[in-house]
């Protein structure tokens, strides 16, 4: 396989700050998770539940549902404000108060889908083709399950869509804390503290597609995927270290300078200065801009009772107001509206060299 060395142009300046005024550190969130939280009113919860019950009773598939339904009018203003915050503000909100009690899982999925449609269009999350995913531990069935189907600790990373969201349905018996960090603040920290390392992050790395490449596509990206990139004054981040590590293993390894640059980035990202750690509670949904927000979770253990088995619902979405981004950030070649192409008889499973990512 021919590997191209596309060097992404970079601009080491603070020009992006005018377009990203709300890059935040954990200390900026004085009240922690509460500063990111938008509670749903009793009226909004009732309208959401009624809409879900009607839709489930009608038997319509999720793909046929839209947010233009009368019982959700009361939600419109709140969700528009939340979508603006995700696209142009802090890049993250937590919607609190999904009415889970006395709702079936099918109704919860519809409620979540309807809310998600205000932020973007759901896209495929894996070779399974699912556009509404279940984040749960399946490692007892598949020891090599992709990260969202395991209980391992996950390092700070972005997903590959414009927007990612998780709705907590059930907590684990123990563990499963969420972590969040702002990529713009991390970029500025790297610029001021380690500018030479930042240049390496802008140049990027080849990514391993870990068995989820489309038919006829190579297992490793032919181009380098920039960890940081800039277009029209907008700085964006794309990062999953395990995908970089796996590609490097097959291509002969990273240089010491590349390894150091990634280590410096990880060290800053997970520091208390930049990383917010909190627990998503049942009925809370976090919605994040994947270009400006990194997320992670601690390892967790499920209990034997079904109520102690962690379950989150997940959406990957193509934003209605997409951020200007370079084509080099594409990993699977399907564009921002394509996600990961579905393949018959394939599962999101790959070998693991360690459990850190």
Short mmCIF file of C-alpha atoms in Angstrom, two decimals:
data_model
loop_
_atom_site.label_atom_id
_atom_site.label_comp_id
_atom_site.label_asym_id
_atom_site.label_seq_id
_atom_site.Cartn_x
_atom_site.Cartn_y
_atom_site.Cartn_z
CA UNK A 1 0.00 0.00 0.00
CA UNK A 2 1.36 3.40 -0.99
CA UNK A 3 1.35 5.81 1.92
CA UNK A 4 1.14 9.49 1.11
CA UNK A 5 2.82 12.13 3.25
CA UNK A 6 0.38 15.02 3.02
CA UNK A 7 1.68 17.79 5.23
CA UNK A 8 -1.23 19.86 6.43
CA UNK A 9 -0.47 23.57 6.40
CA UNK A 10 -0.61 25.12 9.83
CA UNK A 11 -0.90 28.62 11.20
CA UNK A 12 0.51 28.97 14.66
CA UNK A 13 -1.40 32.04 15.71
CA UNK A 14 -4.27 33.09 17.91
CA UNK A 15 -6.44 34.12 14.96
CA UNK A 16 -8.82 31.30 15.81
CA UNK A 17 -9.62 32.84 19.20
CA UNK A 18 -11.97 35.35 17.59
CA UNK A 19 -14.08 32.48 16.27
CA UNK A 20 -13.71 30.25 19.32
CA UNK A 21 -14.23 32.68 22.20
CA UNK A 22 -15.41 30.06 24.65
CA UNK A 23 -12.48 27.68 24.91
CA UNK A 24 -12.67 26.60 28.54
CA UNK A 25 -10.60 24.98 31.28
CA UNK A 26 -12.10 23.00 34.13
CA UNK A 27 -11.51 25.91 36.52
CA UNK A 28 -13.74 28.10 34.34
CA UNK A 29 -16.66 25.84 35.22
CA UNK A 30 -17.07 27.07 38.78
CA UNK A 31 -20.06 24.84 39.41
CA UNK A 32 -18.68 21.91 37.45
CA UNK A 33 -21.24 19.91 35.48
CA UNK A 34 -24.01 22.32 36.53
CA UNK A 35 -22.47 25.07 34.38
CA UNK A 36 -23.01 22.90 31.30
CA UNK A 37 -26.48 21.68 32.24
CA UNK A 38 -29.79 22.75 30.73
CA UNK A 39 -32.73 21.26 32.67
CA UNK A 40 -35.92 20.29 30.87
CA UNK A 41 -39.08 21.68 32.44
CA UNK A 42 -41.97 19.51 33.56
CA UNK A 43 -43.96 20.74 30.55
CA UNK A 44 -41.11 19.88 28.18
CA UNK A 45 -40.71 16.43 29.69
CA UNK A 46 -44.43 15.79 29.33
CA UNK A 47 -44.44 16.87 25.68
CA UNK A 48 -41.42 14.69 24.95
CA UNK A 49 -43.01 11.65 26.61
CA UNK A 50 -46.29 12.17 24.77
CA UNK A 51 -44.51 12.48 21.42
CA UNK A 52 -42.56 9.27 22.06
CA UNK A 53 -45.64 7.32 23.13
CA UNK A 54 -47.53 8.44 20.02
CA UNK A 55 -44.63 7.56 17.73
CA UNK A 56 -44.07 4.13 19.25
CA UNK A 57 -47.81 3.39 19.06
CA UNK A 58 -47.82 4.39 15.39
CA UNK A 59 -45.12 1.84 14.60
CA UNK A 60 -43.10 4.30 12.53
CA UNK A 61 -39.37 3.52 12.26
CA UNK A 62 -36.95 6.06 13.69
CA UNK A 63 -35.83 7.06 10.20
CA UNK A 64 -39.32 8.44 9.52
CA UNK A 65 -39.46 10.65 12.60
CA UNK A 66 -38.85 14.40 12.53
CA UNK A 67 -38.76 17.04 15.22
CA UNK A 68 -41.60 18.99 13.59
CA UNK A 69 -44.33 17.69 15.85
CA UNK A 70 -46.72 19.85 17.84
CA UNK A 71 -46.09 18.30 21.25
CA UNK A 72 -42.43 19.36 21.06
CA UNK A 73 -43.04 23.05 20.34
CA UNK A 74 -42.27 23.90 23.95
CA UNK A 75 -38.83 22.34 23.51
CA UNK A 76 -37.88 24.26 20.37
CA UNK A 77 -36.43 27.37 22.01
CA UNK A 78 -34.41 25.35 24.53
CA UNK A 79 -33.01 22.99 21.91
CA UNK A 80 -32.12 25.82 19.51
CA UNK A 81 -30.17 27.47 22.34
CA UNK A 82 -28.47 24.18 23.14
CA UNK A 83 -27.58 23.55 19.48
CA UNK A 84 -26.06 27.03 19.21
CA UNK A 85 -23.96 26.35 22.31
CA UNK A 86 -22.69 23.09 20.81
CA UNK A 87 -21.91 24.63 17.41
CA UNK A 88 -20.61 28.06 18.42
CA UNK A 89 -20.24 28.22 22.20
CA UNK A 90 -18.51 25.94 24.69
CA UNK A 91 -19.09 22.98 22.40
CA UNK A 92 -20.87 20.91 25.05
CA UNK A 93 -24.23 20.88 26.85
CA UNK A 94 -25.90 18.42 29.20
CA UNK A 95 -29.68 18.13 28.81
CA UNK A 96 -31.13 17.05 32.14
CA UNK A 97 -34.52 15.51 32.78
CA UNK A 98 -35.33 12.95 30.09
CA UNK A 99 -38.44 11.27 31.56
CA UNK A 100 -37.18 7.70 31.86
CA UNK A 101 -39.48 6.51 34.64
CA UNK A 102 -42.39 4.42 33.35
CA UNK A 103 -41.07 4.75 29.79
CA UNK A 104 -40.15 1.70 27.72
CA UNK A 105 -36.72 1.51 26.12
CA UNK A 106 -38.38 2.00 22.71
CA UNK A 107 -39.99 5.22 23.98
CA UNK A 108 -36.70 6.42 25.47
CA UNK A 109 -34.97 5.80 22.13
CA UNK A 110 -37.62 7.85 20.32
CA UNK A 111 -37.35 10.72 22.82
CA UNK A 112 -33.60 10.77 22.42
CA UNK A 113 -33.77 10.56 18.63
CA UNK A 114 -36.25 13.43 18.42
CA UNK A 115 -34.05 15.65 20.57
CA UNK A 116 -30.96 14.68 18.58
CA UNK A 117 -32.58 15.81 15.33
CA UNK A 118 -32.39 19.41 16.53
CA UNK A 119 -28.59 19.15 16.54
CA UNK A 120 -27.95 17.20 13.35
CA UNK A 121 -28.69 14.23 11.13
CA UNK A 122 -27.79 10.83 12.67
CA UNK A 123 -25.11 8.87 10.78
CA UNK A 124 -23.81 5.29 10.96
CA UNK A 125 -21.56 4.62 13.96
CA UNK A 126 -19.96 1.34 12.89
CA UNK A 127 -19.97 -1.43 10.30
CA UNK A 128 -23.26 -2.53 11.87
CA UNK A 129 -24.82 0.57 10.32
CA UNK A 130 -26.60 1.57 13.52
CA UNK A 131 -27.54 5.23 13.76
CA UNK A 132 -28.77 4.94 17.33
CA UNK A 133 -26.16 2.97 19.21
CA UNK A 134 -26.15 1.21 22.57
CA UNK A 135 -23.04 1.80 24.68
CA UNK A 136 -22.79 -1.27 26.90
CA UNK A 137 -20.26 -3.89 27.92
CA UNK A 138 -20.24 -6.84 25.51
CA UNK A 139 -16.66 -7.90 26.23
CA UNK A 140 -17.86 -11.17 27.75
CA UNK A 141 -19.23 -12.06 24.32
CA UNK A 142 -16.47 -10.39 22.27
CA UNK A 143 -13.15 -9.82 24.11
CA UNK A 144 -12.01 -7.63 21.20
CA UNK A 145 -15.14 -5.47 21.13
CA UNK A 146 -14.70 -1.86 20.04
CA UNK A 147 -14.32 0.57 22.92
CA UNK A 148 -17.98 1.57 23.22
CA UNK A 149 -18.89 -2.12 23.63
CA UNK A 150 -16.42 -2.75 26.47
CA UNK A 151 -15.91 -1.74 30.12
CA UNK A 152 -12.29 -0.57 29.78
CA UNK A 153 -11.10 2.91 30.66
CA UNK A 154 -11.05 5.16 27.60
CA UNK A 155 -8.56 7.99 27.11
CA UNK A 156 -9.64 11.45 25.98
CA UNK A 157 -10.54 11.38 22.31
CA UNK A 158 -12.93 12.69 19.69
CA UNK A 159 -15.27 10.59 17.60
CA UNK A 160 -15.35 11.02 13.82
CA UNK A 161 -18.71 12.78 13.35
CA UNK A 162 -19.49 16.49 13.71
CA UNK A 163 -21.47 15.88 16.89
CA UNK A 164 -21.62 13.03 19.40
CA UNK A 165 -24.19 12.57 22.14
CA UNK A 166 -24.79 10.10 24.98
CA UNK A 167 -27.97 9.61 27.00
CA UNK A 168 -27.50 7.79 30.31
CA UNK A 169 -30.23 5.21 30.80
CA UNK A 170 -28.54 3.22 33.58
CA UNK A 171 -25.35 3.70 35.60
CA UNK A 172 -22.93 0.87 36.28
CA UNK A 173 -22.64 -0.67 39.72
CA UNK A 174 -19.32 1.17 40.03
CA UNK A 175 -17.15 3.43 37.89
CA UNK A 176 -17.99 4.90 34.51
CA UNK A 177 -17.17 8.53 35.30
CA UNK A 178 -17.20 10.85 32.27
CA UNK A 179 -14.35 13.20 31.39
CA UNK A 180 -14.42 16.21 29.08
CA UNK A 181 -11.80 18.67 27.81
CA UNK A 182 -11.92 21.60 25.41
CA UNK A 183 -9.71 21.23 22.33
CA UNK A 184 -9.31 24.97 21.76
CA UNK A 185 -7.91 25.49 25.26
CA UNK A 186 -5.59 22.50 24.72
CA UNK A 187 -4.44 23.94 21.39
CA UNK A 188 -3.56 27.26 23.03
CA UNK A 189 -1.73 25.48 25.85
CA UNK A 190 0.33 23.47 23.36
CA UNK A 191 1.05 26.65 21.39
CA UNK A 192 2.38 28.50 24.42
CA UNK A 193 4.15 25.58 26.13
CA UNK A 194 5.22 23.19 23.36
CA UNK A 195 5.05 24.91 19.93
CA UNK A 196 7.42 22.41 18.29
CA UNK A 197 5.23 19.52 19.45
CA UNK A 198 2.15 21.35 18.16
CA UNK A 199 3.71 21.43 14.69
CA UNK A 200 3.92 17.64 14.80
CA UNK A 201 0.25 17.41 15.82
CA UNK A 202 -0.71 19.63 12.90
CA UNK A 203 1.25 17.41 10.51
CA UNK A 204 -0.80 14.48 11.77
CA UNK A 205 -0.61 10.71 11.79
CA UNK A 206 -1.81 7.75 9.76
CA UNK A 207 -4.83 6.02 11.31
CA UNK A 208 -5.69 2.33 11.33
CA UNK A 209 -9.31 1.72 10.36
CA UNK A 210 -9.34 -1.39 12.56
CA UNK A 211 -11.40 -3.57 10.30
CA UNK A 212 -14.16 -1.03 9.68
CA UNK A 213 -12.90 0.16 6.31
CA UNK A 214 -15.30 0.04 3.39
CA UNK A 215 -15.02 -2.65 0.73
CA UNK A 216 -11.89 -2.05 -1.33
CA UNK A 217 -10.50 0.51 1.14
CA UNK A 218 -7.08 0.08 2.71
CA UNK A 219 -6.80 -0.79 6.40
CA UNK A 220 -4.66 2.30 7.06
CA UNK A 221 -5.37 5.83 5.87
CA UNK A 222 -3.27 6.77 2.86
CA UNK A 223 -2.95 10.29 4.24
CA UNK A 224 -1.98 11.74 7.59
CA UNK A 225 -4.94 12.81 9.73
CA UNK A 226 -4.05 16.08 11.51
CA UNK A 227 -4.72 16.07 15.24
CA UNK A 228 -5.18 19.84 14.99
CA UNK A 229 -6.16 21.62 11.79
CA UNK A 230 -7.37 25.08 10.82
CA UNK A 231 -9.68 26.36 8.11
CA UNK A 232 -11.10 29.86 7.75
CA UNK A 233 -9.94 30.69 11.27
CA UNK A 234 -11.63 27.66 12.87
CA UNK A 235 -9.34 25.25 14.71
CA UNK A 236 -10.55 21.65 14.90
CA UNK A 237 -9.34 18.51 16.64
CA UNK A 238 -9.54 14.84 15.61
CA UNK A 239 -7.88 12.30 17.87
CA UNK A 240 -8.07 8.65 18.88
CA UNK A 241 -4.66 7.49 20.05
CA UNK A 242 -5.36 3.79 19.66
CA UNK A 243 -6.05 4.23 15.93
CA UNK A 244 -2.73 6.08 15.61
CA UNK A 245 -0.89 3.48 17.67
CA UNK A 246 -2.20 0.57 15.60
CA UNK A 247 -1.24 2.23 12.30
CA UNK A 248 2.21 3.09 13.61
CA UNK A 249 2.75 -0.51 14.71
CA UNK A 250 2.09 -1.74 11.17
CA UNK A 251 4.11 1.04 9.54
CA UNK A 252 7.25 0.68 11.64
CA UNK A 253 6.51 2.83 14.66
CA UNK A 254 6.40 6.49 15.61
CA UNK A 255 9.49 8.65 15.91
CA UNK A 256 10.54 9.69 19.40
CA UNK A 257 9.41 13.25 18.58
CA UNK A 258 5.97 12.04 17.52
CA UNK A 259 5.60 9.90 20.62
CA UNK A 260 6.65 12.80 22.83
CA UNK A 261 4.20 15.19 21.13
CA UNK A 262 1.31 12.80 21.73
CA UNK A 263 2.39 12.20 25.32
CA UNK A 264 2.54 15.95 25.99
CA UNK A 265 -0.92 16.41 24.51
CA UNK A 266 -2.37 13.56 26.59
CA UNK A 267 -0.69 14.85 29.74
CA UNK A 268 -2.15 18.33 29.35
CA UNK A 269 -5.58 17.06 28.27
CA UNK A 270 -6.09 14.81 31.29
CA UNK A 271 -4.68 17.27 33.83
CA UNK A 272 -7.02 18.77 36.42
CA UNK A 273 -6.36 22.16 34.82
CA UNK A 274 -8.19 21.19 31.65
CA UNK A 275 -10.22 18.04 32.31
CA UNK A 276 -13.67 18.04 33.92
CA UNK A 277 -14.70 14.76 35.52
CA UNK A 278 -18.32 14.10 36.41
CA UNK A 279 -20.95 11.37 36.46
CA UNK A 280 -23.75 11.28 33.92
CA UNK A 281 -26.90 10.36 35.78
CA UNK A 282 -29.92 8.53 34.32
CA UNK A 283 -31.97 10.98 32.28
CA UNK A 284 -29.00 13.20 31.40
CA UNK A 285 -27.77 13.51 27.82
CA UNK A 286 -24.47 15.15 26.92
CA UNK A 287 -24.17 16.65 23.43
CA UNK A 288 -20.70 17.60 22.16
CA UNK A 289 -19.04 19.23 19.19
CA UNK A 290 -16.53 16.58 18.11
CA UNK A 291 -14.22 19.21 16.63
CA UNK A 292 -13.85 21.16 19.87
CA UNK A 293 -14.55 18.70 22.70
CA UNK A 294 -12.75 15.53 23.77
CA UNK A 295 -14.42 12.94 25.97
CA UNK A 296 -13.40 9.86 27.96
CA UNK A 297 -14.65 7.59 30.70
CA UNK A 298 -13.20 5.64 33.57
CA UNK A 299 -13.43 1.85 33.68
CA UNK A 300 -16.63 0.44 35.13
CA UNK A 301 -18.02 -2.76 36.57
CA UNK A 302 -21.59 -3.95 36.14
CA UNK A 303 -23.57 -5.66 38.86
CA UNK A 304 -25.46 -8.90 38.52
CA UNK A 305 -28.82 -7.16 38.66
CA UNK A 306 -30.02 -5.76 35.29
CA UNK A 307 -30.56 -2.37 36.94
CA UNK A 308 -26.81 -2.23 37.69
CA UNK A 309 -25.74 -2.78 34.07
CA UNK A 310 -24.52 0.42 32.46
CA UNK A 311 -26.44 1.50 29.36
CA UNK A 312 -25.99 4.69 27.39
CA UNK A 313 -27.62 5.53 24.08
CA UNK A 314 -25.38 7.19 21.50
CA UNK A 315 -25.88 9.37 18.44
CA UNK A 316 -23.30 10.46 15.90
CA UNK A 317 -24.64 13.40 13.91
CA UNK A 318 -23.77 15.52 10.90
CA UNK A 319 -24.34 19.09 12.09
CA UNK A 320 -27.03 21.25 10.53
CA UNK A 321 -24.49 24.10 10.64
CA UNK A 322 -21.20 22.30 9.92
CA UNK A 323 -17.87 23.71 11.04
CA UNK A 324 -15.38 24.48 8.24
CA UNK A 325 -12.93 21.56 8.26
CA UNK A 326 -10.13 20.24 6.05
CA UNK A 327 -10.74 17.07 4.00
CA UNK A 328 -7.65 15.52 5.62
CA UNK A 329 -9.56 14.92 8.86
CA UNK A 330 -11.67 12.29 7.10
CA UNK A 331 -10.77 8.76 8.23
CA UNK A 332 -13.32 6.52 6.51
CA UNK A 333 -13.81 8.52 3.32
CA UNK A 334 -17.59 8.77 3.60
CA UNK A 335 -17.79 12.51 4.27
CA UNK A 336 -19.32 14.15 7.32
CA UNK A 337 -22.77 12.76 6.48
CA UNK A 338 -21.57 9.20 5.93
CA UNK A 339 -20.18 7.99 9.24
CA UNK A 340 -18.78 4.44 8.95
CA UNK A 341 -20.09 2.43 6.01
CA UNK A 342 -22.22 -0.58 6.98
CA UNK A 343 -20.93 -4.01 5.87
CA UNK A 344 -22.68 -7.33 5.88
CA UNK A 345 -21.37 -9.99 8.26
CA UNK A 346 -19.04 -7.52 9.99
CA UNK A 347 -18.86 -6.42 13.63
CA UNK A 348 -17.11 -3.49 15.34
CA UNK A 349 -14.37 -5.68 16.79
CA UNK A 350 -10.60 -5.43 16.58
CA UNK A 351 -7.44 -6.63 18.25
CA UNK A 352 -6.30 -4.73 21.32
CA UNK A 353 -2.64 -4.23 22.14
CA UNK A 354 -3.66 -2.72 25.48
CA UNK A 355 -6.78 -1.45 27.22
CA UNK A 356 -5.81 2.21 27.51
CA UNK A 357 -7.87 3.55 24.60
#
